[in-house]
Short mmCIF file of C-alpha atoms in Angstrom, two decimals:
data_model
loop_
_atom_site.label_atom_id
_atom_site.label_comp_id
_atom_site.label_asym_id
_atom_site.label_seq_id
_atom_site.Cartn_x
_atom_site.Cartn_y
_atom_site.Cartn_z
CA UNK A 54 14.93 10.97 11.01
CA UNK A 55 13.72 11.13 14.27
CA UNK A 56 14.23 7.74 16.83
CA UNK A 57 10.61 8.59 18.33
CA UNK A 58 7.74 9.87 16.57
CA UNK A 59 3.60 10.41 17.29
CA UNK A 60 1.35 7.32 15.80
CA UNK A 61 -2.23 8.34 15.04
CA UNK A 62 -3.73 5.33 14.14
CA UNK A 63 -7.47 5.09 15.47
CA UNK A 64 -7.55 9.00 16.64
CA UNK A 65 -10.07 10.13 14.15
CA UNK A 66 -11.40 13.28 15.70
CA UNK A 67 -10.07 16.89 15.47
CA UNK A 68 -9.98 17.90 18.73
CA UNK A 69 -8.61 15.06 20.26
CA UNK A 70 -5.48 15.33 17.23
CA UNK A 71 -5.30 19.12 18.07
CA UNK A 72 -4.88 18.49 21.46
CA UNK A 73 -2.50 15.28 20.89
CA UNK A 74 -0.20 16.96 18.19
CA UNK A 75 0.17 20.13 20.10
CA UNK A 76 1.01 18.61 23.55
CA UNK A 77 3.33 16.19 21.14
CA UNK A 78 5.04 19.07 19.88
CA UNK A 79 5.59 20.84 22.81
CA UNK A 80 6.85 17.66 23.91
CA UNK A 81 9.90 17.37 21.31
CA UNK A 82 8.07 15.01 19.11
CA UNK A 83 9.14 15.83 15.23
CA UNK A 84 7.80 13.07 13.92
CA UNK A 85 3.85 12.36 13.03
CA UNK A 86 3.16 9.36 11.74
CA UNK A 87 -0.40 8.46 9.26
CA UNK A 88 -2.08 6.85 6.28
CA UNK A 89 -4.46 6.68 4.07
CA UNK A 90 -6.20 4.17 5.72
CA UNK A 91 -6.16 5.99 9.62
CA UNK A 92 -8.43 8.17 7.65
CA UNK A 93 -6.93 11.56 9.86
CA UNK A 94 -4.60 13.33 6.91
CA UNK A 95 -7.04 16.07 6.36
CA UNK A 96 -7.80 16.50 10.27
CA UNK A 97 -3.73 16.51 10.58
CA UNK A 98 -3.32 19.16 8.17
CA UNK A 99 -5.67 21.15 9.62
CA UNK A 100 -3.91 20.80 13.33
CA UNK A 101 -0.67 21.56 11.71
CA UNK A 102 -2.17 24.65 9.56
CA UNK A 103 -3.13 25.88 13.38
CA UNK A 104 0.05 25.15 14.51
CA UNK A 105 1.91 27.29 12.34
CA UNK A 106 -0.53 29.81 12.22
CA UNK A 107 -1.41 30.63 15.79
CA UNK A 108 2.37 30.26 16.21
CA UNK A 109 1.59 27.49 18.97
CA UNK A 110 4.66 26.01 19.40
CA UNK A 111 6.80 28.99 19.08
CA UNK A 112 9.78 28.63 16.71
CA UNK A 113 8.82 25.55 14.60
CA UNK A 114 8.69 25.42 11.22
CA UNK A 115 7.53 22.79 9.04
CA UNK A 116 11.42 22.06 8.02
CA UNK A 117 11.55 20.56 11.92
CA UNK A 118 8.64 17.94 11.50
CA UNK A 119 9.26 14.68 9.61
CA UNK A 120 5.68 13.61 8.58
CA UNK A 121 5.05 10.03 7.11
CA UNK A 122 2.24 8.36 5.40
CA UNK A 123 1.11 5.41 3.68
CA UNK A 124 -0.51 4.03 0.96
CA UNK A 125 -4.20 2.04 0.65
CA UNK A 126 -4.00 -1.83 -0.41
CA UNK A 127 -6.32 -0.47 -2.63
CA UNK A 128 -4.47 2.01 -4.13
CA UNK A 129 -1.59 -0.33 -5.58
CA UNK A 130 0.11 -0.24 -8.97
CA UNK A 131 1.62 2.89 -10.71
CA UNK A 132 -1.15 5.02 -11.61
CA UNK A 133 -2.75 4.84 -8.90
CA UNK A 134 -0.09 4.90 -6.15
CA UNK A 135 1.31 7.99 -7.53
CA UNK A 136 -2.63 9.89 -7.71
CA UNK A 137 -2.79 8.22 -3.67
CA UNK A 138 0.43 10.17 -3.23
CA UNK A 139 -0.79 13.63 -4.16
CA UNK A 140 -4.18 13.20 -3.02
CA UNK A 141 -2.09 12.51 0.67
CA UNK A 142 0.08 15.73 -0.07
CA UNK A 143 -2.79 17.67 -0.41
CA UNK A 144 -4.86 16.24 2.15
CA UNK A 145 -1.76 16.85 4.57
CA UNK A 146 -1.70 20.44 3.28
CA UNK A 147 2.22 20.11 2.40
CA UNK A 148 4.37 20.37 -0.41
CA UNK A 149 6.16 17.44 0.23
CA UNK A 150 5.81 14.36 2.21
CA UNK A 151 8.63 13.47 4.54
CA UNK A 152 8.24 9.49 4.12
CA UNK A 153 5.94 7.50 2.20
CA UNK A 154 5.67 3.79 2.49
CA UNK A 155 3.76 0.77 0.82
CA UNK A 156 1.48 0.14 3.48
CA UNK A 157 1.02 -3.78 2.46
CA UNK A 158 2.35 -5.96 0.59
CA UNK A 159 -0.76 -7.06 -1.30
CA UNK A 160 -3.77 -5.12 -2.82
CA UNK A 161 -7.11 -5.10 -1.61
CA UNK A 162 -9.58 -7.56 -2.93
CA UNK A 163 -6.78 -9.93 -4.25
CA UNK A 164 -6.15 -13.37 -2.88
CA UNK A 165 -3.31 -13.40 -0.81
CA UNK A 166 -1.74 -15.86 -3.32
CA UNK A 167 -2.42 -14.16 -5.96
CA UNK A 168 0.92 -13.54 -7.69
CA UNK A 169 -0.65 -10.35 -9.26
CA UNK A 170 0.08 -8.72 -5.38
CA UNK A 171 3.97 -8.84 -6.57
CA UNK A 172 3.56 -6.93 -9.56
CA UNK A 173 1.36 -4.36 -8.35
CA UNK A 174 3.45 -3.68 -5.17
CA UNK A 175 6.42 -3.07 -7.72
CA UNK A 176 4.57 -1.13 -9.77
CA UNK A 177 3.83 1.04 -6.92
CA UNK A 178 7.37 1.23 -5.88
CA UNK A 179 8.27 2.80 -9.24
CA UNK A 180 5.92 5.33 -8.88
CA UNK A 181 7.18 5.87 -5.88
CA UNK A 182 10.69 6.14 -7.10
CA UNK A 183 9.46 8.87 -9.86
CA UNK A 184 7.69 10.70 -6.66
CA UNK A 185 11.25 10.61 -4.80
CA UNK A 186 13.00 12.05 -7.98
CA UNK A 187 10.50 14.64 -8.24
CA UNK A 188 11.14 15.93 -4.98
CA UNK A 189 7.58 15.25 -3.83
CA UNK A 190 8.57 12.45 -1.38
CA UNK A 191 11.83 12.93 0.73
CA UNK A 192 11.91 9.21 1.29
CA UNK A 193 10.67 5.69 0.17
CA UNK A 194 9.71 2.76 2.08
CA UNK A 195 7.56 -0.12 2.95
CA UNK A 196 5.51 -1.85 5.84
CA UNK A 197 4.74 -5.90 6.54
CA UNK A 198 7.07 -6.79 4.10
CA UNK A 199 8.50 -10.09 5.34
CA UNK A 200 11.74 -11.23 4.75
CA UNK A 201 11.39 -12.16 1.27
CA UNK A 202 9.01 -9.30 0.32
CA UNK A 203 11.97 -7.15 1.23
CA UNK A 204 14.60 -9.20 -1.06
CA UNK A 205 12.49 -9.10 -3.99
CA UNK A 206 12.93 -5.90 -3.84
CA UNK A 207 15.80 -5.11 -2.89
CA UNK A 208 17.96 -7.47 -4.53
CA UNK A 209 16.25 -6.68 -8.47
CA UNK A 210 18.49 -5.78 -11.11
CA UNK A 211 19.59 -2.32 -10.47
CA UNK A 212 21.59 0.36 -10.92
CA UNK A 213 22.99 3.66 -9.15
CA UNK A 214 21.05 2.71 -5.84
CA UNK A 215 20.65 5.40 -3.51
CA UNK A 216 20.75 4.91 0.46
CA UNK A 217 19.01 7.47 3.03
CA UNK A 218 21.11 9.74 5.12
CA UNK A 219 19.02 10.51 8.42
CA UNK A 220 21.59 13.79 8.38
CA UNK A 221 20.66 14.93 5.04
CA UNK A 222 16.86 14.04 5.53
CA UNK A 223 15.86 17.72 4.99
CA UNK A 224 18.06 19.15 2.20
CA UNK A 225 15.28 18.65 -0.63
CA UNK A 226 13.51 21.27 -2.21
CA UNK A 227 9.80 21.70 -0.69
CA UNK A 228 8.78 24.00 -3.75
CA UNK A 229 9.03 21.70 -6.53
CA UNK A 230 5.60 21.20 -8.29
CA UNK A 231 5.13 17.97 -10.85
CA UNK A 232 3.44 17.15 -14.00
CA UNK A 233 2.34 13.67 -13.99
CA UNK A 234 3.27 13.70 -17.80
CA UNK A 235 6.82 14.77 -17.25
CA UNK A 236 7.53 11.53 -14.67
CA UNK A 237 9.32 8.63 -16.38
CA UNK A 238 6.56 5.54 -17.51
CA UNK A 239 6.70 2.51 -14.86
CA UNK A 240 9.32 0.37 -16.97
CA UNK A 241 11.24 3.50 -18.89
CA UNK A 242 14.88 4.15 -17.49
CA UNK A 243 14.82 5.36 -13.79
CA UNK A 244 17.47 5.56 -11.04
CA UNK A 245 16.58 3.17 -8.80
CA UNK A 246 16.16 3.44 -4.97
CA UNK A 247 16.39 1.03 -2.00
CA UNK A 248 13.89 1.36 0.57
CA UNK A 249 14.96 4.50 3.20
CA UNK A 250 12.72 2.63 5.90
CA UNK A 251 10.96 -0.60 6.88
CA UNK A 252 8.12 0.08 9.29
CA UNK A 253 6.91 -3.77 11.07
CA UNK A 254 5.33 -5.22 14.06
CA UNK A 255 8.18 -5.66 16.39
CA UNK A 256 8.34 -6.17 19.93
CA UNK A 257 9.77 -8.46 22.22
CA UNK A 258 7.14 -11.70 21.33
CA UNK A 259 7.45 -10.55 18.03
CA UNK A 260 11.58 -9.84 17.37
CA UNK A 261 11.66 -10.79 13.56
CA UNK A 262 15.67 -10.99 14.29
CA UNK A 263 16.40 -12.00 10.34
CA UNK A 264 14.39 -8.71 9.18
CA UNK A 265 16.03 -6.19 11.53
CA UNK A 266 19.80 -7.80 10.69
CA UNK A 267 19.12 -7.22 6.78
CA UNK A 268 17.72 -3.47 7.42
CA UNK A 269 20.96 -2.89 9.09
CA UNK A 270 23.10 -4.81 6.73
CA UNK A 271 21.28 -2.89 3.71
CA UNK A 272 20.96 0.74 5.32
CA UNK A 273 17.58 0.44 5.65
CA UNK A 274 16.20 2.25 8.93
CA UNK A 275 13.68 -0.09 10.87
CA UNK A 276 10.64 0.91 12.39
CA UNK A 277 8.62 -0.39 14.82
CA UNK A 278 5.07 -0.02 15.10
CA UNK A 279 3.01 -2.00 17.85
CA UNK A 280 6.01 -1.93 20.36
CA UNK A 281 3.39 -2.07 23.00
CA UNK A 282 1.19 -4.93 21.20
CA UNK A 283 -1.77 -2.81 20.96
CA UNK A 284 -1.66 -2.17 24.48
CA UNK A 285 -1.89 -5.77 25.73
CA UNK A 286 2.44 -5.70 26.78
CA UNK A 287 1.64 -3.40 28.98
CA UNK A 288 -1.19 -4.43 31.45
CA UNK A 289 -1.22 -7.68 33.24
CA UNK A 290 -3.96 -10.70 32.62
CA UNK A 291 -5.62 -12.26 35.09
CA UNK A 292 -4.95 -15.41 32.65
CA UNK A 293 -2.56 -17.51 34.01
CA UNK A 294 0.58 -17.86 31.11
CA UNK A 295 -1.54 -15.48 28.51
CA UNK A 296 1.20 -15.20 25.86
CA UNK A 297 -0.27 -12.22 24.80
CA UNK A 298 -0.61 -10.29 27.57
CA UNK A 299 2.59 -9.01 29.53
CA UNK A 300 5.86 -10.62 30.11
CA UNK A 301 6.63 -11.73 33.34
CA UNK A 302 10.21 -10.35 33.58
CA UNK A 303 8.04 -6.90 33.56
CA UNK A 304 7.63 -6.47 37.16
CA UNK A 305 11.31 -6.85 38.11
CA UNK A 306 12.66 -4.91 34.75
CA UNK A 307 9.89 -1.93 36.22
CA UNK A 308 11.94 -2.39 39.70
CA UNK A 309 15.34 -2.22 38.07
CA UNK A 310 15.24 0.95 36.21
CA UNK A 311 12.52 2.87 38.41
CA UNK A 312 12.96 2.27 41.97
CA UNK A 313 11.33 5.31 42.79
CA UNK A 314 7.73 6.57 42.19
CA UNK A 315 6.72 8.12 38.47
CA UNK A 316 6.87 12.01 38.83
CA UNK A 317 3.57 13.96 38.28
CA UNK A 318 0.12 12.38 37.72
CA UNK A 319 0.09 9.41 35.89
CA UNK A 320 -3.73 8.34 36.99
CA UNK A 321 -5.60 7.37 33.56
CA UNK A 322 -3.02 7.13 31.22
CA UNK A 323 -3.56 3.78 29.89
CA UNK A 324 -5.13 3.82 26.30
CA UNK A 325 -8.50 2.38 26.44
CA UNK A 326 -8.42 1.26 22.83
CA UNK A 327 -7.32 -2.65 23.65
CA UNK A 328 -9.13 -4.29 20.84
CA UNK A 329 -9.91 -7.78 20.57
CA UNK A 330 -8.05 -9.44 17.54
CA UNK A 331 -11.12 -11.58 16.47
CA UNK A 332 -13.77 -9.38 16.96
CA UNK A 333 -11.99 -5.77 16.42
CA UNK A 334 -15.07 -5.03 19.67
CA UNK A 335 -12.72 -2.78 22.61
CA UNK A 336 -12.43 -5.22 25.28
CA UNK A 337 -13.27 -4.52 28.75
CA UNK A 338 -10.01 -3.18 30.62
CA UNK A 339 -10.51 -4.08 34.10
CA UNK A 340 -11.66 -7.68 33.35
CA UNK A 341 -8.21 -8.08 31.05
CA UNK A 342 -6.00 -5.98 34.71
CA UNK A 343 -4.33 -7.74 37.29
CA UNK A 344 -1.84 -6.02 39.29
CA UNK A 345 -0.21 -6.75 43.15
CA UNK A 346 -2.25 -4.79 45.38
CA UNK A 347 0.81 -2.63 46.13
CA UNK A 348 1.03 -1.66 42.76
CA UNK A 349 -0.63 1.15 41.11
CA UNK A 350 -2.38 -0.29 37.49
CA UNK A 351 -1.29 3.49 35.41
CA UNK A 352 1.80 3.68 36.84
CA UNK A 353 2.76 -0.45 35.81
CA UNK A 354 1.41 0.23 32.52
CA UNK A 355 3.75 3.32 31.63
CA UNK A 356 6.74 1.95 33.37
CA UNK A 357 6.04 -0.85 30.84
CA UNK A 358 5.65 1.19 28.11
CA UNK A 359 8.67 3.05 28.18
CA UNK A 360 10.64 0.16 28.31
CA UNK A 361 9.43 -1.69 25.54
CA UNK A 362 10.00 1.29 23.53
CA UNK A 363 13.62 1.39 25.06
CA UNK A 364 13.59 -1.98 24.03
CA UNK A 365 13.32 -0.54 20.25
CA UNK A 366 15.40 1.86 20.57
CA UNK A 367 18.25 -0.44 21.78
CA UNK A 368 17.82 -2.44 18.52
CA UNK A 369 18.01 0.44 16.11
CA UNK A 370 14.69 0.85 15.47
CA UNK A 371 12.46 4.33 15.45
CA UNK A 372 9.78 4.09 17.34
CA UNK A 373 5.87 5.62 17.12
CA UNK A 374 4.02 5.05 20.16
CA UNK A 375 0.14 6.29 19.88
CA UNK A 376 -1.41 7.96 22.79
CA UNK A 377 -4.34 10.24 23.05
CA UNK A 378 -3.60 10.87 26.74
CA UNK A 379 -1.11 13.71 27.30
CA UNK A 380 0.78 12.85 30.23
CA UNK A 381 1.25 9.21 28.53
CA UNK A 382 2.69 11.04 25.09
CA UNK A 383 4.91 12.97 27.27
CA UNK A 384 6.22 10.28 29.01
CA UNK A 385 6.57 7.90 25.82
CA UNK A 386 9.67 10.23 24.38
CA UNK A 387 11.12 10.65 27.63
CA UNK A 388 13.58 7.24 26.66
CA UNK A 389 17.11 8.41 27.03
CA UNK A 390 17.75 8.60 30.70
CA UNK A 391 18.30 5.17 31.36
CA UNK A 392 19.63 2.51 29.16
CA UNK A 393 18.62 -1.75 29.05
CA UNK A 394 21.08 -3.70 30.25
CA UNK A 395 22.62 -6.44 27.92
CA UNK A 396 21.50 -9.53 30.19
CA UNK A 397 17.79 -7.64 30.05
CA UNK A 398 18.17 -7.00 26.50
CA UNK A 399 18.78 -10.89 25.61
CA UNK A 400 16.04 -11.97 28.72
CA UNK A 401 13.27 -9.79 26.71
CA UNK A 402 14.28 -10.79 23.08
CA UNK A 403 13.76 -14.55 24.57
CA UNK A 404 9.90 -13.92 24.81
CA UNK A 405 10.12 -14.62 20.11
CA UNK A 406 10.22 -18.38 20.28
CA UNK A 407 10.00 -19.95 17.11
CA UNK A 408 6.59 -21.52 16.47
CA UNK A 409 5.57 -19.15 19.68
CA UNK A 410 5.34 -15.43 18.03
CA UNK A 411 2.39 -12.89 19.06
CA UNK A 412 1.24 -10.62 16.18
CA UNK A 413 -1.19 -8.06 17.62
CA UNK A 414 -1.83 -7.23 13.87
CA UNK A 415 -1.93 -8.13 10.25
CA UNK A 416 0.21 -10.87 9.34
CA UNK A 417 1.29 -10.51 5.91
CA UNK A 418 3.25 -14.06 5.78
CA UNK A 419 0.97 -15.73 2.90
CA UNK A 420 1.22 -12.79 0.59
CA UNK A 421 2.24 -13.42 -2.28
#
């Protein structure tokens, strides 16, 4: 699996996802990362269909790309996970889906303590167990499971587990085809799977410590998704202490690990989409910018960026960063020529006080 992947979430027209997968792929991004709910399968297919095509990124083949989706809240429990997963594999134009995960923990339209969420999000998991045994779906997973989300699953009686080897990711058939009436019912006999990946909000006001340490203890590969908190870690408020806005260990981490200017342009690279959490309206980015006068607003913001996603990295998780802008998605996989020191490491993980967290998205806590 790869340790940095494309996100796509909000990027809902076709040009701008032609022009974002291709310069992605020329990039060394292998990883492309969407769900049902983005509402962009069918427009990624269709970039991908190009790609291979018009032979645009000379050499690749669709064994190279590791492409993930998810499924709907609305689409939990068996039957209709496992129609969401087709109707994905055919929107994707693919044989086979790389990853799938449960997108949420709960289903749309249910109270979140409705214990009716728990069965459902099972139910789903065995049809995505059937899918993985069919060969449709290379590997299983979930998203915003908490803590004990995650052991309820996990931790069911179970038998001949199997565990996801990043090195063997690829060796499944893509040619298999599957008859609905051939997969085993929901509670029949099935060899059962723990989760291949874990995909959460984590970043460093939002280092959900417990939840990484059982991934790792459990062989479950973490991923992050929101290392940048929607954009907010990596411009500076004009707030004074805005907990949500970016740390103020930034500056000197920037001036640690690059002394010297950002090569090539790097004017407007900063993502536009900063949404605000209560009203979901894009907020204004020059009211929400303050930077020294010395100090170049762009540049700050993808110094920042690429060490958050360091950040990630150093923890063991993948990471998915979502751009539209090409110079930012080239510079968001260019991550392995300088490494976090420990002290920085521990000074950044400091930011998740208890009773002090930042989630820049759904909180799935109350879920039952």
């Amino acid at each position: 699996m790869p340790s940095v992947g494309l996100g796509t979430y909000r990027i809902r027209d076709q040009d701008t996802l032609d022009a974002c997968i291709l310069e992605a792929l020329r990039s060394g991004y292998r990883l492309i990362d969407t769900a049902t709910v983005y509402r962009n399968e069918v427009m990624i297919g269709n970039s991908l269909k190009k790609i291979f095509e018009q032979n645009l990124v000379p050499g690749l083949t669709r064994q190279d790309l590791f492409i993930t989706s998810k499924l709907a809240p609305k689409d939990q429990g068996y039957g209709a996970c496992y129609k969401a997963v087709l109707n994905s594999i055919s929107n994707l134009q693919l044989d086979y889906i790389d990853l799938y995960l449960i997108h949420w923990p709960g289903t749309a339209k249910l109270k979140l303590p409705d214990p009716q969420n728990a069965t459902n999000r099972m139910e789903s998991w065995h049809a995505l167990e059937d899918l993985y045994h069919a060969r449709k779906l290379r590997a299983i997973g979930v998203s915003n499971y908490t803590l004990p989300h995650l052991t309820q699953l996990v931790e069911r009686p179970r038998r001949n587990h199997h565990s996801f080897d990043n090195n063997h990711a690829h060796d499944v058939p893509s040619t298999h085809t599957t008859d609905p009436s051939s997969l085993s019912h929901p509670h029949g006999a099935r060899t059962m799977v723990i989760p291949h990946v874990h995909q959460f909000e984590l970043h460093p006001r939002l280092f959900q410590r417990d939840l990484v340490e059982y991934c790792q203890a459990h062989r479950i590969q973490v991923q992050a998704y929101s290392s940048l908190g929607e954009g907010r870690l990596i411009v500076r408020s004009k707030l004074v202490d805005d907990k949500r806005a970016s740390l103020d260990i930034m500056s000197d981490l920037i001036q640690t690990y690059f002394s010297a200017p950002m090569q090539g342009n790097v004017q407007g690279v900063i993502d536009t989409d900063i949404k605000d959490e209560d009203t979901g309206m894009d907020m204004d980015l020059d009211a929400f910018l303050l930077v020294a006068e010395d100090e170049d607003p762009a540049e700050y913001a993808q110094k920042a960026a690429k060490i958050l996603l360091r950040w990630g990295l150093q923890h063991g998780a993948v990471v998915i960063p979502k751009s539209s802008q090409p110079a930012r998605i080239r510079s968001n996989i260019d991550l392995f020529s300088f490494e976090i020191e420990p002290s920085d490491m521990s000074a950044l993980d400091a930011y998740s006080i208890e009773g002090e967290r930042t989630r820049y998205c759904w909180d799935p806590t109350d879920v039952c």
